[in-house]
Structure formats: structure tokens, C-alpha cells
Amino acid sequence: MRRIRCLSLLPLLLVPALSHAGVQLVVDGVDDPLKAAVVAGVSLSQYATRDVSDAQVHRLFDRANNTEVANALQPYGYYAAHSTGTIKHVGKDWQVTLHVVPGEPVNVTSVDIQLDAVAAALKPVRSARRTVEKLKGQRLDDAAYESARDGLNNALTANGYLDAKLTVHRVEVHRGDRTAAIHLAWEVGRRYRYGKVDFEGSQFHPGFLDRYVPFKSGDYFDQNQLLSLQQALNGADYFSAVNVMPEIDSAKDGVVDVKVQLLPAKRTIYTSGLFVGTDTGFGIRGGMERRWVNKYGHKWKNDIVLAQRLKTVTSQYSIPLPGDNQRSLNFGITYRDANTVTSQSRTLELVANETELWHEWVRTVGLHALTGTFSVGKTPNEPESTPGVEHGHSTLIYAEGSLSRKVADNLDFVRRGWSLSFDARSTASDFLSTARFSELSADAKWIRAFWRNNRLILRGDIGHVWTSNFEALPPQLRFFAGGDQSIRGFPFQALGPQNSYGRVIGGDSLVIASATVEHYFTPRWGIATFVDAGNAFNGTAVHPKIGTGVGVRWRSPVGMVRVDIGTPINDAQRHGIELHLVVGPDL
């Protein structure tokens, strides 16, 4: 009888062991981020995969309705939030539904900031202060308040007030009338200045790296200038690692020294690779660069390109000059053998120029000596004696000046940016030159993302050359249109004025406009549609050509790959499609 009684108790002992009940939490009445805050703030969410008893789930449910929901929404300005709900079994789990009523939010009605007048007059501090003041009239949001408050504090520190202390940081909330008042006050202390800059690990002559320092000893401390110093040293390509450290902890008498730790990069680098482009065809390129030749930072770079329609050999030697604007003297020599559907040329060019940063632009002024032979109006496989083909030999000595600038949020994939360049070339006289000429040109590109996954890209080119002996100008000093970076739907340099034999020989003017819309359906893949218009011409007879088409975009590991298929519009002489392939950055 005792044995039977023990067996009858066994099922009761097994019930708890076999019972597994979790909580399925449902929140309605609010959307994210309030919904996410409620889910994260209530204890019930911790029991999605944990066992919970009947008594526990009811206790957790009461806690959520009484305090947790209200506390979860207070950081978002909702101080009168409450909730009701239901509990029911769904299978072996509990389903808990919380009906959240956020109530009316608390709004910021006043912002009081006490700040030293001299510090408050600094532009970065003014901007950060306005961000705090813009909280007035908005719903109280703890994250927005803390971000704005910390931004003002960081602006003070970044502009030399290293001892700045936030002495008052108070938010007064009046639940009855749903208002809040923000009170902030700082003791800014003295404004620090720069001391000396020490470079550790440099391979150069003492004082050489001073040209990259955008400030002088005694200037007010500015964190943005330290960032500019780091970017300049990285951009110089001398170092594999750059660490700029203000020695704030050891600052004395309002003076901060700066330590720059450097690790030299590999001195000599060799490059090689295959490439393809519809303007050049398949090819191979190779290069050798001496990042620094001596302790004065001289550079030497050599490149060779062997492609179906372009062959070049280039050598350039650069000498950095004193100053903080990254000035350098550059000497180069280039042999170029180029073949297009309308011209062939073999030229040798010597270049001497000076480049420098000028008000955030790259300014170049120099002298060119160009000599060589060329044919225009000739297709690649035609004999030289074909009627209508024009031949020439020229030697030109001319000056050149250029201004260029690029602005982008991300050079690898630009969502907001632009580029602009201006070029001017001119011979001084007929001395040592086959012809006199003057030429102006400008190129612009503008990129803007919209609706998250789309980009609008606008491009424009314009140019004109003045000369009394146009026939003596080689193809690279004439204007042609057509190709990947010109009017898609037409071959490279296939458009321009024609001679009496109907052969394209280039023009003295150029106008091109382009618009492209891209849509990305994954982070790396997208499609595009475009329309390009314009032409090379003489005088004012533009006779614009139009090309349009579609394309594919791929953000590959080696850069943006663009494959476009274009076709002419309303062109009686040209039909069909043209393939365009470009690999490279947006700007």
C-alpha cells in the first residue's frame, strides 16, 4: 500500500520539471523609438526564453504598468505615460500585451547658458551654443540635450579652454504644465596656446616637417589644426603611421606642447596591374616610386602604360619647398603615343611647374615644352596617304596655370561633394614655337545623394582656344567630344568639326553637359541612367550631339566600376550602341 501511494505522487513531482513557460511581449500604442524603449525598459522582456511562474508573470506585469513603462518614456520627454494590458496563455507561453498611452510630452520653454564672453564669441563655440539654444520649443529629449551640452563642452576644449568645467547642468521639469527649463554654466579658465612641436621617428633633416604644421608656437590651441597636421603628414606619403598627441597633462602656464610620433613608410614601392577602358582598350601599367630620395624629402616617380590605344612613359621628380602650403617644384618628362578613331600622335613633353595649396585650392603654375608628330582625320587602320588625313609636326613652348579643388564627404563613395578645375595655357610669342595660341578650359562635377539609395551626378566641360594656326596644334590641344568622360553613346574623341573630306579634325571650342541618376539596390550594386549633350565646334556653331543610355554600378574592392551602354539620339550618321567601361573614383 505504501508503494502505491509513492507512485501516485510521482506525476505531481514531474509537473514542474516538464513546465517551460516564457513571455511573449506585445507593445502597442507607440512606435519606435518609444516602442523599443518600452521593450528594453520592462523586466518582462528578460523572460522571453526563461521559465516564469503564474505569480511571477503577474508581479512583472504589475511592475511594468505601475513604474517601468513610465520610467522608460521619461528620457523622451513623456512624463505622464501609463499603460494597461492583458495576460493570457498562448500554448505553453504567456502572452503579455501592454497598451501604452504616452500622454502629452514635456516641452523645453527656456534655455539659460552662462559662459565667458570671450569664449562665447569664438565661431565654433557660437555654433555649439546655438545647437543648445535650438532645444527651446522642442520636446524634451535626454539624448538630444546631452549631445548638445557635450558638444558645447567639447567646443570649448577643442578651442583651447582645456580647464573648462561644467559647474551647472540642470534640467527643471514641471510636470503640471509640461514644461522644462535648461540651466548650464561653465567656468572656462584660461585659453591655452601651442608650445613646441616635437617629431619622433622622422627620417628627415631637422625642420623639414615644420612645413606641414598649420600653426605657430604661441597660437591658440585648436584641435582642428591638430587634425589638419595629421592629415597633411598622412597625405605626404612619407609615413605608414602618424600619431599627433597634445601633451595636455604636462601643460604649464597655459602652454601645450605637441608630440608627433612617426613610423616611416616603405621607401621604394613597385606597382603593376592590368586594366581596361573603352577609351584606351586593354592594357598593363607598371610603376616605381621612391617616396623619399634624400633627407630633404625629394620624391621620384616613374610610370609606364602599355594599352591598345595609348602608350606612355612618364618620369617626375618633386622637390618640397619651405612653407606651410605644401609647395613643391616638379620636373617631368613624358613620351605619349595615342591613337583614337580620329587621330594619332607621338609626342615628347617636358614640364617644370610649382604646385601649392592656395585657400583650399591646388594651384599649379609652370612651363611646358611639347614636340612631336600627329595625324588627324585618320582612323587606326588607314594608310597615312588616305585623302583627307591631315599631318603635322609641331614644337610648342607654353606656360600653364591651373586651379583645382575637390570636396567630398567620402572619396570612396561620394554622397555629397563636388570638383572644379580651371586651366589656362598660352605661348608668349612665336619664339621656339610652331604656332601661337591661348587656351582656357573648365571642368565641373556635382554629386548629391537623395532618397537614401540614389545619387544625382551633374557634369560640365567648357573650353576655347585662340590661335591663328590651328593646323599646327597637336590633338591634345584641340577639342574633341565623345567617350566615357564626354558624351556617352559615341566613341572616344569621335565628334568635332570636319574638314572638306568629312573627317573629324577637332575644334577650337567645347561645351558638354551631363546628368546621371544612380539607384543602389544593395550597398555595392546599382543601376544608372544618363543623358549627355554637347559637342566640339568652331566659332558658335555648336550642333549639339546627344547620347543616352543605362548602366550598372559596382563598388568593387579596387574602386567604383561603371559599365554604361549608350546610344546617339536623333543622329542621322550614327546608330547602334556604344559600350563604356570606367574604373576609378567619383571625383
JSON list of C-alpha atoms in Angstrom, two decimals, residues 286-423:
[
{"chain": "A", "resi": 286, "resn": "GLY", "atom": "CA", "xyz": [53.69, 49.49, -64.02]},
{"chain": "A", "resi": 287, "resn": "GLY", "atom": "CA", "xyz": [55.44, 51.94, -61.78]},
{"chain": "A", "resi": 288, "resn": "MET", "atom": "CA", "xyz": [58.30, 52.60, -59.42]},
{"chain": "A", "resi": 289, "resn": "GLU", "atom": "CA", "xyz": [58.13, 55.32, -56.80]},
{"chain": "A", "resi": 290, "resn": "ARG", "atom": "CA", "xyz": [60.84, 56.50, -54.45]},
{"chain": "A", "resi": 291, "resn": "ARG", "atom": "CA", "xyz": [58.79, 58.04, -51.65]},
{"chain": "A", "resi": 292, "resn": "TRP", "atom": "CA", "xyz": [61.81, 59.99, -50.47]},
{"chain": "A", "resi": 293, "resn": "VAL", "atom": "CA", "xyz": [65.13, 60.24, -52.29]},
{"chain": "A", "resi": 294, "resn": "ASN", "atom": "CA", "xyz": [67.06, 62.04, -49.54]},
{"chain": "A", "resi": 295, "resn": "LYS", "atom": "CA", "xyz": [66.66, 63.61, -46.12]},
{"chain": "A", "resi": 296, "resn": "TYR", "atom": "CA", "xyz": [65.14, 66.72, -47.71]},
{"chain": "A", "resi": 297, "resn": "GLY", "atom": "CA", "xyz": [62.05, 64.79, -48.84]},
{"chain": "A", "resi": 298, "resn": "HIS", "atom": "CA", "xyz": [62.59, 64.78, -52.60]},
{"chain": "A", "resi": 299, "resn": "LYS", "atom": "CA", "xyz": [60.36, 62.32, -54.49]},
{"chain": "A", "resi": 300, "resn": "TRP", "atom": "CA", "xyz": [60.85, 60.41, -57.73]},
{"chain": "A", "resi": 301, "resn": "LYS", "atom": "CA", "xyz": [58.04, 58.63, -59.56]},
{"chain": "A", "resi": 302, "resn": "ASN", "atom": "CA", "xyz": [58.09, 56.61, -62.80]},
{"chain": "A", "resi": 303, "resn": "ASP", "atom": "CA", "xyz": [55.13, 55.11, -64.67]},
{"chain": "A", "resi": 304, "resn": "ILE", "atom": "CA", "xyz": [54.64, 53.15, -67.85]},
{"chain": "A", "resi": 305, "resn": "VAL", "atom": "CA", "xyz": [51.32, 52.39, -69.58]},
{"chain": "A", "resi": 306, "resn": "LEU", "atom": "CA", "xyz": [51.01, 49.97, -72.48]},
{"chain": "A", "resi": 307, "resn": "ALA", "atom": "CA", "xyz": [47.47, 49.79, -73.82]},
{"chain": "A", "resi": 308, "resn": "GLN", "atom": "CA", "xyz": [45.85, 49.11, -77.17]},
{"chain": "A", "resi": 309, "resn": "ARG", "atom": "CA", "xyz": [45.28, 52.76, -77.96]},
{"chain": "A", "resi": 310, "resn": "LEU", "atom": "CA", "xyz": [47.60, 54.53, -75.51]},
{"chain": "A", "resi": 311, "resn": "LYS", "atom": "CA", "xyz": [51.26, 54.12, -74.57]},
{"chain": "A", "resi": 312, "resn": "THR", "atom": "CA", "xyz": [53.01, 56.47, -72.16]},
{"chain": "A", "resi": 313, "resn": "VAL", "atom": "CA", "xyz": [56.29, 56.60, -70.26]},
{"chain": "A", "resi": 314, "resn": "THR", "atom": "CA", "xyz": [56.49, 59.24, -67.51]},
{"chain": "A", "resi": 315, "resn": "SER", "atom": "CA", "xyz": [59.13, 60.26, -65.00]},
{"chain": "A", "resi": 316, "resn": "GLN", "atom": "CA", "xyz": [58.62, 63.01, -62.41]},
{"chain": "A", "resi": 317, "resn": "TYR", "atom": "CA", "xyz": [60.93, 64.45, -59.77]},
{"chain": "A", "resi": 318, "resn": "SER", "atom": "CA", "xyz": [59.50, 66.61, -56.97]},
{"chain": "A", "resi": 319, "resn": "ILE", "atom": "CA", "xyz": [61.28, 68.91, -54.53]},
{"chain": "A", "resi": 320, "resn": "PRO", "atom": "CA", "xyz": [59.30, 70.13, -51.50]},
{"chain": "A", "resi": 321, "resn": "LEU", "atom": "CA", "xyz": [59.71, 73.84, -50.79]},
{"chain": "A", "resi": 322, "resn": "PRO", "atom": "CA", "xyz": [59.64, 75.64, -47.41]},
{"chain": "A", "resi": 323, "resn": "GLY", "atom": "CA", "xyz": [56.32, 76.93, -46.12]},
{"chain": "A", "resi": 324, "resn": "ASP", "atom": "CA", "xyz": [53.10, 75.60, -44.70]},
{"chain": "A", "resi": 325, "resn": "ASN", "atom": "CA", "xyz": [51.20, 75.45, -48.01]},
{"chain": "A", "resi": 326, "resn": "GLN", "atom": "CA", "xyz": [52.79, 72.22, -49.29]},
{"chain": "A", "resi": 327, "resn": "ARG", "atom": "CA", "xyz": [54.66, 73.93, -52.11]},
{"chain": "A", "resi": 328, "resn": "SER", "atom": "CA", "xyz": [56.81, 71.81, -54.37]},
{"chain": "A", "resi": 329, "resn": "LEU", "atom": "CA", "xyz": [58.84, 72.13, -57.56]},
{"chain": "A", "resi": 330, "resn": "ASN", "atom": "CA", "xyz": [58.12, 69.38, -60.08]},
{"chain": "A", "resi": 331, "resn": "PHE", "atom": "CA", "xyz": [60.08, 68.34, -63.14]},
{"chain": "A", "resi": 332, "resn": "GLY", "atom": "CA", "xyz": [58.73, 65.76, -65.54]},
{"chain": "A", "resi": 333, "resn": "ILE", "atom": "CA", "xyz": [59.18, 64.12, -68.90]},
{"chain": "A", "resi": 334, "resn": "THR", "atom": "CA", "xyz": [56.50, 62.18, -70.79]},
{"chain": "A", "resi": 335, "resn": "TYR", "atom": "CA", "xyz": [56.52, 60.22, -74.02]},
{"chain": "A", "resi": 336, "resn": "ARG", "atom": "CA", "xyz": [53.00, 59.66, -75.35]},
{"chain": "A", "resi": 337, "resn": "ASP", "atom": "CA", "xyz": [51.78, 57.51, -78.25]},
{"chain": "A", "resi": 338, "resn": "ALA", "atom": "CA", "xyz": [48.00, 57.94, -78.55]},
{"chain": "A", "resi": 339, "resn": "ASN", "atom": "CA", "xyz": [45.55, 56.51, -81.10]},
{"chain": "A", "resi": 340, "resn": "THR", "atom": "CA", "xyz": [41.87, 57.35, -81.31]},
{"chain": "A", "resi": 341, "resn": "VAL", "atom": "CA", "xyz": [39.25, 56.85, -84.01]},
{"chain": "A", "resi": 342, "resn": "THR", "atom": "CA", "xyz": [40.09, 60.32, -85.36]},
{"chain": "A", "resi": 343, "resn": "SER", "atom": "CA", "xyz": [43.77, 60.99, -84.59]},
{"chain": "A", "resi": 344, "resn": "GLN", "atom": "CA", "xyz": [47.19, 59.57, -83.87]},
{"chain": "A", "resi": 345, "resn": "SER", "atom": "CA", "xyz": [50.06, 61.37, -82.19]},
{"chain": "A", "resi": 346, "resn": "ARG", "atom": "CA", "xyz": [53.55, 60.74, -80.88]},
{"chain": "A", "resi": 347, "resn": "THR", "atom": "CA", "xyz": [54.81, 63.49, -78.61]},
{"chain": "A", "resi": 348, "resn": "LEU", "atom": "CA", "xyz": [57.55, 64.19, -76.10]},
{"chain": "A", "resi": 349, "resn": "GLU", "atom": "CA", "xyz": [56.78, 66.68, -73.34]},
{"chain": "A", "resi": 350, "resn": "LEU", "atom": "CA", "xyz": [58.97, 68.35, -70.73]},
{"chain": "A", "resi": 351, "resn": "VAL", "atom": "CA", "xyz": [57.30, 70.01, -67.76]},
{"chain": "A", "resi": 352, "resn": "ALA", "atom": "CA", "xyz": [58.52, 72.25, -64.94]},
{"chain": "A", "resi": 353, "resn": "ASN", "atom": "CA", "xyz": [55.97, 73.63, -62.51]},
{"chain": "A", "resi": 354, "resn": "GLU", "atom": "CA", "xyz": [55.26, 74.67, -58.96]},
{"chain": "A", "resi": 355, "resn": "THR", "atom": "CA", "xyz": [52.24, 73.41, -57.02]},
{"chain": "A", "resi": 356, "resn": "GLU", "atom": "CA", "xyz": [50.87, 74.68, -53.73]},
{"chain": "A", "resi": 357, "resn": "LEU", "atom": "CA", "xyz": [47.74, 74.86, -51.61]},
{"chain": "A", "resi": 358, "resn": "TRP", "atom": "CA", "xyz": [46.02, 78.20, -52.00]},
{"chain": "A", "resi": 359, "resn": "HIS", "atom": "CA", "xyz": [42.86, 78.88, -49.98]},
{"chain": "A", "resi": 360, "resn": "GLU", "atom": "CA", "xyz": [42.00, 75.15, -50.08]},
{"chain": "A", "resi": 361, "resn": "TRP", "atom": "CA", "xyz": [42.65, 75.00, -53.83]},
{"chain": "A", "resi": 362, "resn": "VAL", "atom": "CA", "xyz": [45.58, 73.31, -55.56]},
{"chain": "A", "resi": 363, "resn": "ARG", "atom": "CA", "xyz": [47.34, 75.94, -57.65]},
{"chain": "A", "resi": 364, "resn": "THR", "atom": "CA", "xyz": [49.84, 74.98, -60.36]},
{"chain": "A", "resi": 365, "resn": "VAL", "atom": "CA", "xyz": [51.97, 77.32, -62.43]},
{"chain": "A", "resi": 366, "resn": "GLY", "atom": "CA", "xyz": [54.53, 76.01, -64.88]},
{"chain": "A", "resi": 367, "resn": "LEU", "atom": "CA", "xyz": [56.17, 75.77, -68.29]},
{"chain": "A", "resi": 368, "resn": "HIS", "atom": "CA", "xyz": [55.70, 73.08, -70.96]},
{"chain": "A", "resi": 369, "resn": "ALA", "atom": "CA", "xyz": [57.82, 72.12, -73.95]},
{"chain": "A", "resi": 370, "resn": "LEU", "atom": "CA", "xyz": [55.94, 69.85, -76.37]},
{"chain": "A", "resi": 371, "resn": "THR", "atom": "CA", "xyz": [57.21, 68.39, -79.64]},
{"chain": "A", "resi": 372, "resn": "GLY", "atom": "CA", "xyz": [56.04, 65.60, -81.91]},
{"chain": "A", "resi": 373, "resn": "THR", "atom": "CA", "xyz": [54.19, 64.42, -84.98]},
{"chain": "A", "resi": 374, "resn": "PHE", "atom": "CA", "xyz": [50.49, 63.82, -85.43]},
{"chain": "A", "resi": 375, "resn": "SER", "atom": "CA", "xyz": [47.75, 62.91, -87.87]},
{"chain": "A", "resi": 376, "resn": "VAL", "atom": "CA", "xyz": [44.12, 63.98, -87.60]},
{"chain": "A", "resi": 377, "resn": "GLY", "atom": "CA", "xyz": [41.12, 62.72, -89.54]},
{"chain": "A", "resi": 378, "resn": "LYS", "atom": "CA", "xyz": [42.67, 59.24, -89.69]},
{"chain": "A", "resi": 379, "resn": "THR", "atom": "CA", "xyz": [41.16, 56.03, -88.39]},
{"chain": "A", "resi": 380, "resn": "PRO", "atom": "CA", "xyz": [43.54, 53.48, -86.81]},
{"chain": "A", "resi": 381, "resn": "ASN", "atom": "CA", "xyz": [43.94, 51.10, -89.79]},
{"chain": "A", "resi": 382, "resn": "GLU", "atom": "CA", "xyz": [44.03, 53.61, -92.64]},
{"chain": "A", "resi": 383, "resn": "PRO", "atom": "CA", "xyz": [47.25, 54.34, -94.55]},
{"chain": "A", "resi": 384, "resn": "GLU", "atom": "CA", "xyz": [48.89, 57.71, -93.97]},
{"chain": "A", "resi": 385, "resn": "SER", "atom": "CA", "xyz": [48.28, 58.70, -97.59]},
{"chain": "A", "resi": 386, "resn": "THR", "atom": "CA", "xyz": [44.49, 58.45, -97.33]},
{"chain": "A", "resi": 387, "resn": "PRO", "atom": "CA", "xyz": [42.88, 61.59, -98.82]},
{"chain": "A", "resi": 388, "resn": "GLY", "atom": "CA", "xyz": [41.58, 63.97, -96.14]},
{"chain": "A", "resi": 389, "resn": "VAL", "atom": "CA", "xyz": [44.06, 62.86, -93.47]},
{"chain": "A", "resi": 390, "resn": "GLU", "atom": "CA", "xyz": [45.99, 65.89, -92.17]},
{"chain": "A", "resi": 391, "resn": "HIS", "atom": "CA", "xyz": [49.57, 65.51, -90.93]},
{"chain": "A", "resi": 392, "resn": "GLY", "atom": "CA", "xyz": [51.60, 67.83, -88.80]},
{"chain": "A", "resi": 393, "resn": "HIS", "atom": "CA", "xyz": [54.74, 68.35, -86.78]},
{"chain": "A", "resi": 394, "resn": "SER", "atom": "CA", "xyz": [54.87, 70.97, -84.10]},
{"chain": "A", "resi": 395, "resn": "THR", "atom": "CA", "xyz": [57.08, 72.27, -81.32]},
{"chain": "A", "resi": 396, "resn": "LEU", "atom": "CA", "xyz": [55.41, 74.42, -78.69]},
{"chain": "A", "resi": 397, "resn": "ILE", "atom": "CA", "xyz": [56.75, 76.25, -75.62]},
{"chain": "A", "resi": 398, "resn": "TYR", "atom": "CA", "xyz": [53.89, 77.47, -73.45]},
{"chain": "A", "resi": 399, "resn": "ALA", "atom": "CA", "xyz": [53.01, 78.46, -69.92]},
{"chain": "A", "resi": 400, "resn": "GLU", "atom": "CA", "xyz": [50.23, 76.77, -67.99]},
{"chain": "A", "resi": 401, "resn": "GLY", "atom": "CA", "xyz": [48.31, 77.63, -64.85]},
{"chain": "A", "resi": 402, "resn": "SER", "atom": "CA", "xyz": [45.56, 75.68, -63.13]},
{"chain": "A", "resi": 403, "resn": "LEU", "atom": "CA", "xyz": [43.30, 75.78, -60.10]},
{"chain": "A", "resi": 404, "resn": "SER", "atom": "CA", "xyz": [41.50, 72.70, -58.84]},
{"chain": "A", "resi": 405, "resn": "ARG", "atom": "CA", "xyz": [39.56, 71.63, -55.79]},
{"chain": "A", "resi": 406, "resn": "LYS", "atom": "CA", "xyz": [37.65, 68.57, -54.59]},
{"chain": "A", "resi": 407, "resn": "VAL", "atom": "CA", "xyz": [35.18, 68.50, -51.71]},
{"chain": "A", "resi": 408, "resn": "ALA", "atom": "CA", "xyz": [33.57, 65.22, -50.67]},
{"chain": "A", "resi": 409, "resn": "ASP", "atom": "CA", "xyz": [32.11, 63.55, -47.61]},
{"chain": "A", "resi": 410, "resn": "ASN", "atom": "CA", "xyz": [33.73, 60.24, -48.66]},
{"chain": "A", "resi": 411, "resn": "LEU", "atom": "CA", "xyz": [36.08, 60.00, -51.64]},
{"chain": "A", "resi": 412, "resn": "ASP", "atom": "CA", "xyz": [35.44, 56.25, -51.98]},
{"chain": "A", "resi": 413, "resn": "PHE", "atom": "CA", "xyz": [31.71, 56.80, -52.49]},
{"chain": "A", "resi": 414, "resn": "VAL", "atom": "CA", "xyz": [30.61, 60.40, -52.63]},
{"chain": "A", "resi": 415, "resn": "ARG", "atom": "CA", "xyz": [27.15, 61.20, -51.31]},
{"chain": "A", "resi": 416, "resn": "ARG", "atom": "CA", "xyz": [27.72, 64.93, -51.12]},
{"chain": "A", "resi": 417, "resn": "GLY", "atom": "CA", "xyz": [30.58, 66.57, -53.00]},
{"chain": "A", "resi": 418, "resn": "TRP", "atom": "CA", "xyz": [31.89, 68.48, -55.97]},
{"chain": "A", "resi": 419, "resn": "SER", "atom": "CA", "xyz": [35.02, 69.15, -58.00]},
{"chain": "A", "resi": 420, "resn": "LEU", "atom": "CA", "xyz": [36.04, 72.16, -60.05]},
{"chain": "A", "resi": 421, "resn": "SER", "atom": "CA", "xyz": [39.11, 72.86, -62.15]},
{"chain": "A", "resi": 422, "resn": "PHE", "atom": "CA", "xyz": [40.28, 75.73, -64.33]},
{"chain": "A", "resi": 423, "resn": "ASP", "atom": "CA", "xyz": [43.18, 75.56, -66.81]}
]
